[in-house]
Amino acid sequence: MISEKRLAEEIQIIIQNAIREDVGEGDHSSLACIPKEATGKAKLLVKDEGVLAGVDFAKQVFDYVDSSLKVEVLMKDGDIMTHDDIAFYVSGSSQSILKAERVVLNAMQRMSAIATKTHQFSSLLEGFKTQILDTRKTTPGFRALEKQAVEIGGGENHRFALYDMVMLKDNHIDFAGGISKAIQKTVSYLADNRLDLKIVVEARSLSEVKEILQSDGVYRILLDNFSFEDTKAAVELISRKCYTESSGGITLNNAKNYAECGVDFISSGALTHSVYNFDLSLKAV
């Protein structure tokens, strides 16, 4: 995963782009009918049930739009929320509050949905060593916040992007001329370029698991679309020589079954690409 510094930079880029996209040359609706000197107060009202996420991000947005805005936090990221909860109050310039409103809501609604979905997975895995991972199947330009929401929900982040981990998947393997060649070339490439990156290799069958185990330097084997029976067999074959990850078709209905097979991780794109935004609103008080 990327450093905290890099993550903070990515989030600032998201804020800058979101305000640029939404406000542009100015919020003419507010400019037209609300005096510049007018002040007010608004509350973040919860109209759903799940895990709250995005409070810290909201504070950053308000600060970016107008550093004089004051945020009174009543609920923090990761708290369980229910209907009619109030997450925070924000007070100050009415124009500034309205300028930040949609960016805050868009982010918090999606982040809370992702955190809630992740929490459902992590709750199922309680008592097992298996951890739930996200993927790169994220909304373009919004990845940092979606991955942050996964952590808030109790999950773990997979690689952030193409640059912070090597994942040799089916196309890499086929284009490279096979598993062994792909691994050997990768180990040499990392050494030549003095890169300290973990290597994950995808296996599509038990025979490919055996071939991967013949090479050194592999951090984790990704068992893609394996049956429960083959997953158990693969875990036995690997026998702690490296970490194991199940992926492909992981759902709330079968996640526990994969955990029972003994894998270290399961990854699911559904955490970020198959959620419905939560119902939150910012209301004047």
Short mmCIF file of N, CA and C in Angstrom, two decimals, residues 49 55 86 102 115 148:
data_model
loop_
_atom_site.label_atom_id
_atom_site.label_comp_id
_atom_site.label_asym_id
_atom_site.label_seq_id
_atom_site.Cartn_x
_atom_site.Cartn_y
_atom_site.Cartn_z
N GLU A 49 -28.88 3.08 7.45
CA GLU A 49 -28.25 2.31 8.53
C GLU A 49 -27.01 1.62 8.00
N VAL A 55 -16.24 11.30 7.36
CA VAL A 55 -16.28 12.48 8.24
C VAL A 55 -14.97 13.26 8.15
N ILE A 86 -27.22 12.39 13.77
CA ILE A 86 -26.54 13.58 13.24
C ILE A 86 -25.05 13.34 13.37
N ARG A 102 -22.27 19.44 -1.93
CA ARG A 102 -22.43 18.28 -2.81
C ARG A 102 -21.19 17.41 -2.83
N ALA A 115 -17.90 1.15 3.21
CA ALA A 115 -17.53 0.76 4.57
C ALA A 115 -18.52 -0.26 5.13
N GLN A 148 -9.86 4.01 1.37
CA GLN A 148 -9.93 4.46 2.76
C GLN A 148 -11.21 3.94 3.41
#
